[in-house]
Coordinates of C-alpha atoms and ligand atoms in Angstrom, one line a residue:
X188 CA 38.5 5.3 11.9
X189 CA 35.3 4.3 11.6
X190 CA 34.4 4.9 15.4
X191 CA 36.4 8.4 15.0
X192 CA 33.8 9.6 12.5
X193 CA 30.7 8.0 14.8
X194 CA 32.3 10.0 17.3
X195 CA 32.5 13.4 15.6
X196 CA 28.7 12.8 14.4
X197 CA 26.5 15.5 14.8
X198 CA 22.9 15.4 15.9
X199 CA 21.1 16.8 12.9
X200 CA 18.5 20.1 13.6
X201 CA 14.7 19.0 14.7
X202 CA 12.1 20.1 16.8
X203 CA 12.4 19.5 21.0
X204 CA 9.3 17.3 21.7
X205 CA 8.7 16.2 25.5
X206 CA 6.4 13.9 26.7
X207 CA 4.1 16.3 28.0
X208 CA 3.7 18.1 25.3
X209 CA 3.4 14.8 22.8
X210 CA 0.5 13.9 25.6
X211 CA -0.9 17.4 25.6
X212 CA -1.4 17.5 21.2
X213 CA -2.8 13.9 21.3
X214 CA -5.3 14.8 24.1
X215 CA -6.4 17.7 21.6
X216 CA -7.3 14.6 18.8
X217 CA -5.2 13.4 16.3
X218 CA -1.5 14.6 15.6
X219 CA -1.0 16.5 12.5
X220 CA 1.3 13.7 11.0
X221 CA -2.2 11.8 10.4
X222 CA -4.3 15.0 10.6
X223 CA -2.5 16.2 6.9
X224 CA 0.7 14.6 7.0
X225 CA 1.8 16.3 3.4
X226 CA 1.6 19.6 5.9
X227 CA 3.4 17.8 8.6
X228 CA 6.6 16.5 6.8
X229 CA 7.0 19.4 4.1
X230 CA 6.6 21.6 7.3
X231 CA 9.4 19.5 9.3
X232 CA 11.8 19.8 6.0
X233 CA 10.8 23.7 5.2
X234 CA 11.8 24.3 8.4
X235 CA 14.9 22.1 9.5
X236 CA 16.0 20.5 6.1
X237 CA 16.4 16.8 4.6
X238 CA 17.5 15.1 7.2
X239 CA 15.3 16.2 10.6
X240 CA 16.2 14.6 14.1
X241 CA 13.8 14.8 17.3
X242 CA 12.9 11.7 20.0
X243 CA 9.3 13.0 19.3
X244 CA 8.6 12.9 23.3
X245 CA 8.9 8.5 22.6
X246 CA 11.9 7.4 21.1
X247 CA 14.7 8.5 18.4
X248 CA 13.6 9.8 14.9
X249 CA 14.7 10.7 11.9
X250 CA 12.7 12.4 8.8
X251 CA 14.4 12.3 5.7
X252 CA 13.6 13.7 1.8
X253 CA 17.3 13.2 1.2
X254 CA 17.6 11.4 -1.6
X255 CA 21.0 10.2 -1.4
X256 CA 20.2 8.9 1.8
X257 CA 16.8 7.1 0.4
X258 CA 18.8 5.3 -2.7
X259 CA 21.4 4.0 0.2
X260 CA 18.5 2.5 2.4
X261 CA 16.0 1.1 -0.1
X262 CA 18.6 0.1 -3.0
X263 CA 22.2 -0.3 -2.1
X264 CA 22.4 -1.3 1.6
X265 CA 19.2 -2.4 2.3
X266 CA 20.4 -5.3 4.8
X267 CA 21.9 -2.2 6.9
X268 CA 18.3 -1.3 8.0
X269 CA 15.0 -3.1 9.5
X270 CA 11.8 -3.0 9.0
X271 CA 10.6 0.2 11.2
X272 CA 8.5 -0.8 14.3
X273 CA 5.3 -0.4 12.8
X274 CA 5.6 -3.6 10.9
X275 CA 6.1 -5.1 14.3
X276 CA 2.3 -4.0 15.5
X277 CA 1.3 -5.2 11.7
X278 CA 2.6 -8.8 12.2
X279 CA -0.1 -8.8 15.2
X280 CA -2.4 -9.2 12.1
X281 CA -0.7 -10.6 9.5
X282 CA 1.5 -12.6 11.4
X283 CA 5.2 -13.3 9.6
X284 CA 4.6 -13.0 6.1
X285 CA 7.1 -11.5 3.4
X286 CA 6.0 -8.2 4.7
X287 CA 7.3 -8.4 8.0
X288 CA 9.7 -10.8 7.8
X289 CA 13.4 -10.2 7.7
X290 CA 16.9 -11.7 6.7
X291 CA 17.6 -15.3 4.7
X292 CA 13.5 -15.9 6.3
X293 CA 12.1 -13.2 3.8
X294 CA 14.5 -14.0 1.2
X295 CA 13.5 -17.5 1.3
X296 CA 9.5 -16.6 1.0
X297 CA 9.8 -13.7 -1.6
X298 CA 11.8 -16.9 -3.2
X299 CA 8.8 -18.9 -3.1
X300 CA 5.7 -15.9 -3.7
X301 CA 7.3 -14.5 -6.9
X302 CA 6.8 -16.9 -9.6
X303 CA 3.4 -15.9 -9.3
X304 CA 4.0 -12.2 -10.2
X305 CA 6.2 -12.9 -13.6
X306 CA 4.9 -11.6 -16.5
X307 CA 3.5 -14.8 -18.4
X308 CA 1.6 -15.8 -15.0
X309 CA -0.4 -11.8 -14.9
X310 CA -0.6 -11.8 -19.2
X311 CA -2.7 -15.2 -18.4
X312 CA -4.7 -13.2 -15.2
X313 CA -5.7 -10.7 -17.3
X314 CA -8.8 -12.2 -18.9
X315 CA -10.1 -12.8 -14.9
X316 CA -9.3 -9.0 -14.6
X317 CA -11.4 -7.8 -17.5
X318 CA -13.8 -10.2 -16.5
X319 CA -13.8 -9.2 -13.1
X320 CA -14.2 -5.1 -14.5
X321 CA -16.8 -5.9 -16.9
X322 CA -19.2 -7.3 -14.1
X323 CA -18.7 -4.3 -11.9
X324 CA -19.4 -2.3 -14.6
X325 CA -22.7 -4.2 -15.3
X326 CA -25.0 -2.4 -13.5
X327 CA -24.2 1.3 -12.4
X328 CA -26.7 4.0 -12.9
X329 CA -26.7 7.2 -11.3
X330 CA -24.4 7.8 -8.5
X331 CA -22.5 5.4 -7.4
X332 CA -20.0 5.0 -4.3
X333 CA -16.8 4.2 -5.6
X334 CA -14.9 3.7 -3.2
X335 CA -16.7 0.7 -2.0
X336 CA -17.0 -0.6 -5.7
X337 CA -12.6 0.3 -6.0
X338 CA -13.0 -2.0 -3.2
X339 CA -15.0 -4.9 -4.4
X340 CA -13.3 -4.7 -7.5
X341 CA -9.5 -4.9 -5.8
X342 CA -10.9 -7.7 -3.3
X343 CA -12.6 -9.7 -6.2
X344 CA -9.2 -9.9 -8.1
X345 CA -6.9 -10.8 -5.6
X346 CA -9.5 -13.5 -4.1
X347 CA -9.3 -14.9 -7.7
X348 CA -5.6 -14.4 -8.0
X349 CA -4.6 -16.3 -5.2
X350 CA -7.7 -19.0 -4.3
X351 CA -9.2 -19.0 -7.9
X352 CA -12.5 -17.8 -6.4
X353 CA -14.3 -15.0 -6.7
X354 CA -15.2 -15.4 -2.9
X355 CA -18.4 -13.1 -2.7
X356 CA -19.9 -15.1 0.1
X357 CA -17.1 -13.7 2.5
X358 CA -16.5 -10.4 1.1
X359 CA -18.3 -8.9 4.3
X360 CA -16.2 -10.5 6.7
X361 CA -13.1 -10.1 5.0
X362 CA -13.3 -6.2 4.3
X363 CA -14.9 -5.9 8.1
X364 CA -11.8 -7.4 9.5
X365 CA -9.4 -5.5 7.3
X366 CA -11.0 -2.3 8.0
X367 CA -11.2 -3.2 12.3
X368 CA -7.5 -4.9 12.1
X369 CA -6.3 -1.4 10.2
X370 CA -7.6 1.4 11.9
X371 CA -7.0 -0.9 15.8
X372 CA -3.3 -1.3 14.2
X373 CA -2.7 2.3 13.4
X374 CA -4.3 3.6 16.4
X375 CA -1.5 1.3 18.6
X376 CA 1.4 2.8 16.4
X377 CA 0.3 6.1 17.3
X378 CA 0.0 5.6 20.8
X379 CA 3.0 6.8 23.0
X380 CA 1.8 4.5 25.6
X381 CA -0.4 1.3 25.0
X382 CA -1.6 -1.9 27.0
X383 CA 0.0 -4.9 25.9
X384 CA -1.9 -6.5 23.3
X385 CA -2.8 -9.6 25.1
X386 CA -4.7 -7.5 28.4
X387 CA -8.6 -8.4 28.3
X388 CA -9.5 -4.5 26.3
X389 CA -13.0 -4.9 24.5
X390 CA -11.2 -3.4 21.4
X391 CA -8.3 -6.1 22.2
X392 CA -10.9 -8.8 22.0
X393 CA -13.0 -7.0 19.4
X394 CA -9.3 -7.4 17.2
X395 CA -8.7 -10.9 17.7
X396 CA -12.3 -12.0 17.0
X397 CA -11.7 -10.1 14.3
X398 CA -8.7 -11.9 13.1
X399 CA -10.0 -14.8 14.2
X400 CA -12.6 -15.5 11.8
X401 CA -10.2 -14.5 8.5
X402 CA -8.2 -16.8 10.0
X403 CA -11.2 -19.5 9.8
X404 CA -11.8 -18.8 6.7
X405 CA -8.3 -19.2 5.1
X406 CA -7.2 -22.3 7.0
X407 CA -10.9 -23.6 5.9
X408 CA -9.7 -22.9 2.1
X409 CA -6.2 -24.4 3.2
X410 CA -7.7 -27.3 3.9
X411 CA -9.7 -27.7 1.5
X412 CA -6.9 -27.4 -1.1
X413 CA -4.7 -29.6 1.0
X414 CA -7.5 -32.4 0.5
X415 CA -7.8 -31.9 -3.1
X416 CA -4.3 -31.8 -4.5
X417 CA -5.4 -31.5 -7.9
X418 CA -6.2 -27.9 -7.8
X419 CA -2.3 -27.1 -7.3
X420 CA -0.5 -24.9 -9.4
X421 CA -3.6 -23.0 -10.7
X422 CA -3.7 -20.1 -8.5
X423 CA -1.0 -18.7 -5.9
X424 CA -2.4 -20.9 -3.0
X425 CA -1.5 -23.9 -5.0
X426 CA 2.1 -22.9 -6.4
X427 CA 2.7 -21.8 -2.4
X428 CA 1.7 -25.1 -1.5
X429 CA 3.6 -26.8 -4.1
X430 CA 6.3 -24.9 -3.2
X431 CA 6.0 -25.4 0.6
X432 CA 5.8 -29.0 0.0
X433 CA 9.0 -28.9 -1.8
X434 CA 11.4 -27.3 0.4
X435 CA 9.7 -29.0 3.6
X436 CA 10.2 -32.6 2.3
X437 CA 6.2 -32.5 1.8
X438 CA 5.0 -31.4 4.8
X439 CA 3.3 -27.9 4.6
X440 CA 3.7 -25.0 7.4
X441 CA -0.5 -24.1 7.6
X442 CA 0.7 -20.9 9.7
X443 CA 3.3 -19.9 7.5
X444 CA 0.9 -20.3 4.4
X445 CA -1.7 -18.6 6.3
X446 CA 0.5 -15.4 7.1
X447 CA 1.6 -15.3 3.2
X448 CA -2.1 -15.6 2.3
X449 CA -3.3 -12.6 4.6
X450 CA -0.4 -10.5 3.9
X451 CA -1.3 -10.8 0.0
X452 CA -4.8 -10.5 0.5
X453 CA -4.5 -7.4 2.8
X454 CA -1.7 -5.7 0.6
X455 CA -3.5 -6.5 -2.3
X456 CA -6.9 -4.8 -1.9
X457 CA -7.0 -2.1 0.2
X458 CA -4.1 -0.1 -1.5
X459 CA -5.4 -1.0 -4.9
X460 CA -8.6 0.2 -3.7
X461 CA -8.2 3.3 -2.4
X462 CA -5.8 4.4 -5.7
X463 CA -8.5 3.1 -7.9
X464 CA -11.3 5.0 -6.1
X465 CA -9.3 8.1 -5.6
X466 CA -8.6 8.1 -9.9
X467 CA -12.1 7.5 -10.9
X468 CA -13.4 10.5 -8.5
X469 CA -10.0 12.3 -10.3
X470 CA -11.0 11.3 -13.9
X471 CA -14.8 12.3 -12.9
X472 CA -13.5 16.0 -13.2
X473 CA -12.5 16.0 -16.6
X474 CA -14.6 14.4 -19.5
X475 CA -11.7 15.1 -22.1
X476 CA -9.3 12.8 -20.3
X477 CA -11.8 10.1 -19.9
X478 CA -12.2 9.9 -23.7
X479 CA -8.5 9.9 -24.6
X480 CA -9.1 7.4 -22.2
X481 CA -11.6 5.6 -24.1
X482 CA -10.1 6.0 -27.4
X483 CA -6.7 4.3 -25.9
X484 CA -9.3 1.3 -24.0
X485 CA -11.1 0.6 -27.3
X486 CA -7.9 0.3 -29.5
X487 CA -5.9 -1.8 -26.6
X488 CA -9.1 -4.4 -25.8
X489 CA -9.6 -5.2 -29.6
X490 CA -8.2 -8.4 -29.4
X491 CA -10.3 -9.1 -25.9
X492 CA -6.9 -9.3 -24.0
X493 CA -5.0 -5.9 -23.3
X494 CA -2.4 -4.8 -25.2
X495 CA -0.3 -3.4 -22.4
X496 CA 2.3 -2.0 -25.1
X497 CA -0.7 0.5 -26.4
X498 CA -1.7 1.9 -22.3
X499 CA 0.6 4.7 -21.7
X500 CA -2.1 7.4 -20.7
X501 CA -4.1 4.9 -18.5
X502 CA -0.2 4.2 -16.9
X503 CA 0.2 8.0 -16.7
X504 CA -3.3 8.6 -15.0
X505 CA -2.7 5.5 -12.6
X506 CA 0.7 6.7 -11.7
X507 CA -0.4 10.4 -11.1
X508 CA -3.2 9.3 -8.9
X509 CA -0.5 7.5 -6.9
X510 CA 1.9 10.4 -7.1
X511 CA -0.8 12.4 -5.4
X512 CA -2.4 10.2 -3.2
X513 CA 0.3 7.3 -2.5
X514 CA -1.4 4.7 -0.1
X515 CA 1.6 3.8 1.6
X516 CA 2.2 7.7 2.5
X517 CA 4.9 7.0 4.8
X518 CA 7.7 4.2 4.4
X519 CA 10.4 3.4 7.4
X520 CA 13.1 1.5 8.8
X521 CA 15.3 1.4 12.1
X522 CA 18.9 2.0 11.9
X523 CA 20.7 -1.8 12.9
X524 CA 24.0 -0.1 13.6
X525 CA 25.0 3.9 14.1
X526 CA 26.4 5.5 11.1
X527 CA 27.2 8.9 9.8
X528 CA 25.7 10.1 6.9
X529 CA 26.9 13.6 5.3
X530 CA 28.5 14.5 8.9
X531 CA 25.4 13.4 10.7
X532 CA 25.5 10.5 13.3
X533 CA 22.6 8.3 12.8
X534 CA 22.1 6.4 16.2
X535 CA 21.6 3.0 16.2
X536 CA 17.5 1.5 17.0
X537 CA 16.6 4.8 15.8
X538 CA 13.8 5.1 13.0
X539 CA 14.3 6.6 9.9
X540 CA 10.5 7.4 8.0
X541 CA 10.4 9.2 4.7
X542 CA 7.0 11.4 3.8
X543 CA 6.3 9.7 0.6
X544 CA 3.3 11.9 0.6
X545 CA 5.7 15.3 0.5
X546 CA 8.4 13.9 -1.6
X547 CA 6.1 13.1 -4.5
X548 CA 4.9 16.9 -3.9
X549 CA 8.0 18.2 -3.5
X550 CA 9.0 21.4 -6.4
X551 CA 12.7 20.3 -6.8
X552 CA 11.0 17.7 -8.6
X553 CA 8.1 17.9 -9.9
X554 CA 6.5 21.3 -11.5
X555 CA 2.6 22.5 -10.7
X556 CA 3.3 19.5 -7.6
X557 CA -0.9 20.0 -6.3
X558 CA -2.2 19.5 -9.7
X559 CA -3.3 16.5 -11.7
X560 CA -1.5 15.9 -15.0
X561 CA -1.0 12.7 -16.2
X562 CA 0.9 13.9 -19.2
X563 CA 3.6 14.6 -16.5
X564 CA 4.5 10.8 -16.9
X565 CA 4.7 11.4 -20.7
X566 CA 7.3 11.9 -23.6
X567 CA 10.8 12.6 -23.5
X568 CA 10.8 15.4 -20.3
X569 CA 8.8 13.2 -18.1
X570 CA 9.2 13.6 -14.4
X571 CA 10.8 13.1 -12.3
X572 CA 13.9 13.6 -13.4
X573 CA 15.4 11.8 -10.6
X574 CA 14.0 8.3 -10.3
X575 CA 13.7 8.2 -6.1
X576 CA 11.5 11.1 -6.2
X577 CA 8.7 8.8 -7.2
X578 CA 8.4 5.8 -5.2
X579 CA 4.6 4.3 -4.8
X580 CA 5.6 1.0 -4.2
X581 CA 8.8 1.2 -2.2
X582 CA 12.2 0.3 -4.2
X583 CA 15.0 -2.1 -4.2
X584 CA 14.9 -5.3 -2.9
X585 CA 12.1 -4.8 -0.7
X586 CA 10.0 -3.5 -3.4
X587 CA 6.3 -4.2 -3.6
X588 CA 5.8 -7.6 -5.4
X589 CA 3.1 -6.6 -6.4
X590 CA 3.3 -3.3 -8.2
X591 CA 3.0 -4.9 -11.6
X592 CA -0.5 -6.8 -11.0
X593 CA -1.8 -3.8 -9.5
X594 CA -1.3 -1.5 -12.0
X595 CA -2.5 -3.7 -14.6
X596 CA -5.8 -4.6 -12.4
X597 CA -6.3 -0.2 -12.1
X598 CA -5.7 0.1 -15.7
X599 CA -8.3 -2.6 -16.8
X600 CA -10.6 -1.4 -14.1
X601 CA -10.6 1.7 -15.5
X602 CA -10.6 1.1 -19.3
X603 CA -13.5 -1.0 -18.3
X604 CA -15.6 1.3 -16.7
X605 CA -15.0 4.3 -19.1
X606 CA -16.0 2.1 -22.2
X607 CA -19.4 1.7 -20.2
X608 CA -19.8 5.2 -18.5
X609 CA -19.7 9.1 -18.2
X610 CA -18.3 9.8 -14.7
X611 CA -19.2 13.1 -13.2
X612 CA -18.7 14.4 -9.9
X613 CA -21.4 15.0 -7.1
X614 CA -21.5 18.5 -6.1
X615 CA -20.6 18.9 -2.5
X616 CA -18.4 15.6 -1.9
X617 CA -15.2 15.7 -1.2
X618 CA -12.7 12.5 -0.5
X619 CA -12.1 12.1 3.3
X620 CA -8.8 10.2 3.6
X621 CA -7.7 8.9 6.8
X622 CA -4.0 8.0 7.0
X623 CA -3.9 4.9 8.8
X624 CA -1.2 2.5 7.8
X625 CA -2.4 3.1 4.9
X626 CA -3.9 5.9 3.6
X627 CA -8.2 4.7 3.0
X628 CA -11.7 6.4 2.2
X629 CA -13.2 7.1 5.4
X630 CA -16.6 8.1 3.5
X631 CA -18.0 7.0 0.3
X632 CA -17.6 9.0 -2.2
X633 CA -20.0 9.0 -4.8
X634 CA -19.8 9.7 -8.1
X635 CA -22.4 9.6 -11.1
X636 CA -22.1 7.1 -13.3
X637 CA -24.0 8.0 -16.8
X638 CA -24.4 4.8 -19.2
X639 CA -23.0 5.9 -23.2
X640 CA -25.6 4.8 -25.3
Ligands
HEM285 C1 -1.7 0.7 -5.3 C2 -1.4 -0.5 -4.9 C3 -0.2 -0.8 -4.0 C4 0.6 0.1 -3.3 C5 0.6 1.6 -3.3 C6 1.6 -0.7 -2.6 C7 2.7 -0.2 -1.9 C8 3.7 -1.0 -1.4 C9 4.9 -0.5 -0.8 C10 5.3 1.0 -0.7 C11 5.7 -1.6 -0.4 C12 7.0 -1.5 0.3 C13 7.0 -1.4 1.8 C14 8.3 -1.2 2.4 O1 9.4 -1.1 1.7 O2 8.4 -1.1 3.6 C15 4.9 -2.8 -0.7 C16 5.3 -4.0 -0.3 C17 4.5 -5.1 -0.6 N1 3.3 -5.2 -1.3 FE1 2.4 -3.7 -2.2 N2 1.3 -2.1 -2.9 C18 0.2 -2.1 -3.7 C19 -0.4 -3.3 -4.2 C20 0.0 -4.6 -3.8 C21 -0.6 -5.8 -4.4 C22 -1.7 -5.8 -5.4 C23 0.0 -6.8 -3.7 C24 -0.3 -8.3 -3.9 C25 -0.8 -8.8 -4.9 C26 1.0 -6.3 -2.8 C27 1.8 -7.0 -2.0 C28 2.9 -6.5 -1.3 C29 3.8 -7.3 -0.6 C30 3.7 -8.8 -0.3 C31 4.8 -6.5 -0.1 C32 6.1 -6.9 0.7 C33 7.2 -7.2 -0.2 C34 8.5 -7.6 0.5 O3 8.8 -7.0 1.5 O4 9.2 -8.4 -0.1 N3 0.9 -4.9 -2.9 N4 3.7 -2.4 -1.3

């Protein structure tokens, strides 16, 4: 029965790609998919529908906005699908961690990671991410690009969250690794045709030095930690430890440790820091907002923790930003078996990628979908209606682990700066994204910074 319906499958509509002409559009620059890939998949669906089908000139595709079709993947059968193939050119960088991984493997990690991420564990991070806000905030004066401080902010707070450091001494290698290991990653998912990553290539070699002296550094703090056991617990290197130790009848996989580490500390800063730059240029347009914004940061800080209970506009304004400029603009997976969904065969290997750039733009669900309103987010007829049309951080199982500290570390970043400072925009400047992996700054942007007396 089953093999009937595979059978009577029909290839849903898409465009007919060949080689040549995939060869002949990158030779002109960049594809439109990371050119303006809002354009490129609301295009696709304008013209073919929710569920789009083409090889793409390189292999078998599928574009979906189809909601139906998003729940089943993400929430109700995600053990159907696999990670799509560009997690397989990410674990060049960040080796096997939970990001990557798949099966009992990931479920085992994710096992071990979360009980950093439960809500006693952030309430007692939040002082280090005042803290950590407060001391940005110190000494800004005129413009200021914020993008790089979103940046040092993000970076600062996960280095604390998972080494209990603030870590400024590497910050430069760090963020000039993650920036090299992104863009060289992105550039090889792109590519239709690419040497193997091991061949001698000076941006091969220029990649693994690269990675080789994170790597340095986080085996040097392994180490360290491994020799000093009484540190454990206190951060998220220690409880992984602890863990490790505990399921490996105390020995401790360094590698395995190291891949969680990077994946956590790549994850963790540049997504947060490209939302949190992209709000405060957002914000810098409108002073009314910023002091609602105030009023709400004043009356949640009183007690000097935050009063997440008493945030809902700084919530709204975060989750906006992300509606509008979602880091992780595009979200896949390949098909482990063929299937039909709504009469359609979908082939097995193939890889399914949804636009979550053009789905949380989309004007079945959401109304005014180009302009900023928080208030959106707000009161009984929030929106969306439908809950899939707003995913940021992925859903279901596979759901980003850390969606919770991040939006608390925005929120404080930005109740923090506010209290201290006018934000205004700088005639002229204009945010350059670039849609790598994920979506980054490839500019600073500046923005002036006016002290309140
Ligand atoms: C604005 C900030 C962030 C955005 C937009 C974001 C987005 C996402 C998305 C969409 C996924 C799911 C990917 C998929 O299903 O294929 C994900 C997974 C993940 N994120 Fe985030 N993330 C953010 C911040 C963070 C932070 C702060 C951390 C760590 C502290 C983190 C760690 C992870 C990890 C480890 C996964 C993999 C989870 C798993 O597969 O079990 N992310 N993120």
């Amino acid at each position: 029965m089953a093999d009937t319906a595979i059978a009577a499958g029909k290839i849903p509509p898409g465009p007919k790609i060949t080689p040549l002409d995939l060869a002949a559009e990158l030779l002109k620059g960049d594809p439109q998919i990371v050119r303006d890939p809002y354009a490129y998949f609301s295009g696709l669906h304008e013209k073919y529908g929710d569920l789009v089908y083409s090889d793409f000139g390189v292999g078998s595709f599928y574009i979906t906005d189809n909601l139906a079709l998003i729940r089943k993947i993400f929430v109700s059968e995600p053990r159907n699908y696999a990670k799509a193939d560009a997690y397989l050119e990410a674990a060049h960088f960040l080796g096997n961690g939970i990001l990557n991984s798949e099966g009992d493997f990931w479920q085992a990690q994710r096992a071990m990671v979360q009980p950093a991420f439960t809500k006693s564990r952030l309430n007692a991070f939040m002082a280090t991410m005042l803290e950590t806000g407060r001391h940005a905030a110190q000494h800004l004066q005129g413009q200021a690009d914020v993008s790089g401080l979103a940046m040092h902010i993000a970076l600062e707070n996960i280095c604390r969250f998972l080494f209990g450091s603030d870590f400024a001494a590497n910050e430069k290698t760090i963020r000039a690794a993650v920036e090299f290991g992104n863009n060289f990653i992105s550039r090889r998912i792109q590519m239709p045709f690419k040497l193997p990553i091991y061949f001698p290539s000076l941006s091969n070699l220029r990649f693994f030095w690269h990675r080789f002296e994170l790597d340095q550094i986080l085996y040097r703090i392994i180490d360290e930690r491994l020799a000093s056991p009484q540190r454990e617990n206190r951060d998220l290197l220690g409880m992984l430890l602890a863990a490790e130790k505990e399921s490996q009848g105390g020995k401790v996989r360094k590698e395995q440790v190291r891949d969680e580490i990077i994946t956590l500390l790549i994850a963790g800063h540049e997504t947060t820091g490209f939302t949190l730059a992209m709000a405060l240029w957002l914000l810098a347009a409108d002073a009314g907002l910023q002091q609602r914004l105030r009023d709400e940061a004043d009356a949640a800080t009183a007690g000097g923790q935050v009063d997440f209970e008493k945030c809902p506009l700084s919530e709204a304004v975060v989750n906006e930003t992300l509606r509008l400029y979602p880091a992780a603009w595009i979200i896949g997976r390949r098909l482990k078996a063929d299937e039909v969904f709504e009469g359609y065969l979908l082939k097995k290997g193939a890889q399914l990628q949804t636009g979550i750039i053009a789905l949380h733009r989309n004007p079945r669900y959401w109304s005014e979908p180009d302009r900023f309103k928080p208030e959106r987010f707000l009161g009984e007829n929030a929106e969306p209606s439908v809950k899939q049309a707003f995913m940021p951080f992925g859903a279901g199982p596979r759901k980003c682990i850390g969606s919770v500290f991040a939006m608390l570390e925005m929120q404080t970043a930005i109740y923090t700066l506010l209290q201290k400072y006018r934000l205004s925009r700088v005639a002229g400047y204009e945010p350059k994204i670039e849609y790598l992996f994920t979506a980054r700054l490839k500019e600073a942007l500046p923005v002036v910074f006016e002290p309140i007396a």
